[in-house]
Amino acid sequence: MTTARRRTAPSGPTGGMNMTWIIVGAVALAVMGLGYLLYLNVRPEPAIEGIVVFPRPGRGHDNTVVYDFGGLPPAGGIHNDTWQNCGIYDEPVEGKHAVHSMEHGAVWMTYAPDLPADQIESLKARVREQSFVLLSPWPDQTSPIVLTAWGIQLSVDSADDGRIDQFLEKYIVGPQTPERGATCDRGTGIPTG
């Protein structure tokens, strides 16, 4: 008479079952990680106080367009087919060229000609660190300092205003840029710095 051996199931978890839980855990962690990264990229950034948004400025080239000095600089629109080279200018630049630079992603920082020299130097120091910024006086400007990107503008009273750096960080070749990848040199004008 032969004795049959009875097979019994192992009392602990099997290797296959362990591997399944490891895979499920790894996938769950990966999904949570991707979700967090997505959250970081799509969450709304805090708005910069005082921003004025101009809805969809017109675009196109017209070499006869002229923007008069005074008030605030233009924040987009029809412009000359030649852009302004980015950099520092001690004399006013023509709006028709600066607007084209903004279409390429530049921020145009203008100041009232009577702004104190130490504040102008502070603005120049900021611009020297950037490649897509224009700095120039704007005659009869109604605010001491104005930062303008395509369709967006911010007026501030002092070069010490922290919103200047926020604006530069957010809008230099920012999400508002109609022609990403375009250049801000090989245009018109010779910057002094």
PDB file of C-alpha atoms in Angstrom, residues 4 7 23 39 42 47 49 62 64-65 68 73 80 87 89 93 95 116 118 131 150 153 163 176 189 191:
ATOM      1  CA  ALA A   4      -0.149   9.352  -0.837  1.00  0.00           C
ATOM      2  CA  ARG A   7       0.335  18.670  -0.863  1.00  0.00           C
ATOM      3  CA  ILE A  23       4.590  46.244  -8.939  1.00  0.00           C
ATOM      4  CA  TYR A  39      -0.125  69.952 -10.290  1.00  0.00           C
ATOM      5  CA  VAL A  42      -0.685  73.761 -14.058  1.00  0.00           C
ATOM      6  CA  ALA A  47      -0.954  87.295  -9.996  1.00  0.00           C
ATOM      7  CA  GLU A  49      -0.504  93.098  -8.386  1.00  0.00           C
ATOM      8  CA  ASP A  62       3.020  98.132 -41.401  1.00  0.00           C
ATOM      9  CA  THR A  64       4.131 103.437 -41.840  1.00  0.00           C
ATOM     10  CA  VAL A  65       2.813 102.920 -38.299  1.00  0.00           C
ATOM     11  CA  ASP A  68       3.457 108.914 -30.379  1.00  0.00           C
ATOM     12  CA  PRO A  73       4.154 102.816 -24.283  1.00  0.00           C
ATOM     13  CA  ASN A  80       7.320  97.767 -38.232  1.00  0.00           C
ATOM     14  CA  GLY A  87      19.647  96.114 -24.617  1.00  0.00           C
ATOM     15  CA  TYR A  89      19.268 102.742 -24.701  1.00  0.00           C
ATOM     16  CA  VAL A  93      13.389 104.033 -29.087  1.00  0.00           C
ATOM     17  CA  GLY A  95       7.482 102.085 -30.385  1.00  0.00           C
ATOM     18  CA  PRO A 116      16.550 109.829 -10.573  1.00  0.00           C
ATOM     19  CA  ASP A 118      20.395 106.043  -9.148  1.00  0.00           C
ATOM     20  CA  SER A 131      19.039  88.971 -23.123  1.00  0.00           C
ATOM     21  CA  TRP A 150       3.107  91.573 -25.494  1.00  0.00           C
ATOM     22  CA  GLN A 153       1.791  96.074 -18.748  1.00  0.00           C
ATOM     23  CA  ARG A 163       7.285  93.355  -8.875  1.00  0.00           C
ATOM     24  CA  GLN A 176       2.154  85.620 -23.951  1.00  0.00           C
ATOM     25  CA  GLY A 189      19.407 100.153 -32.990  1.00  0.00           C
ATOM     26  CA  PRO A 191      22.331  99.509 -27.463  1.00  0.00           C
TER      27      PRO A 191
END
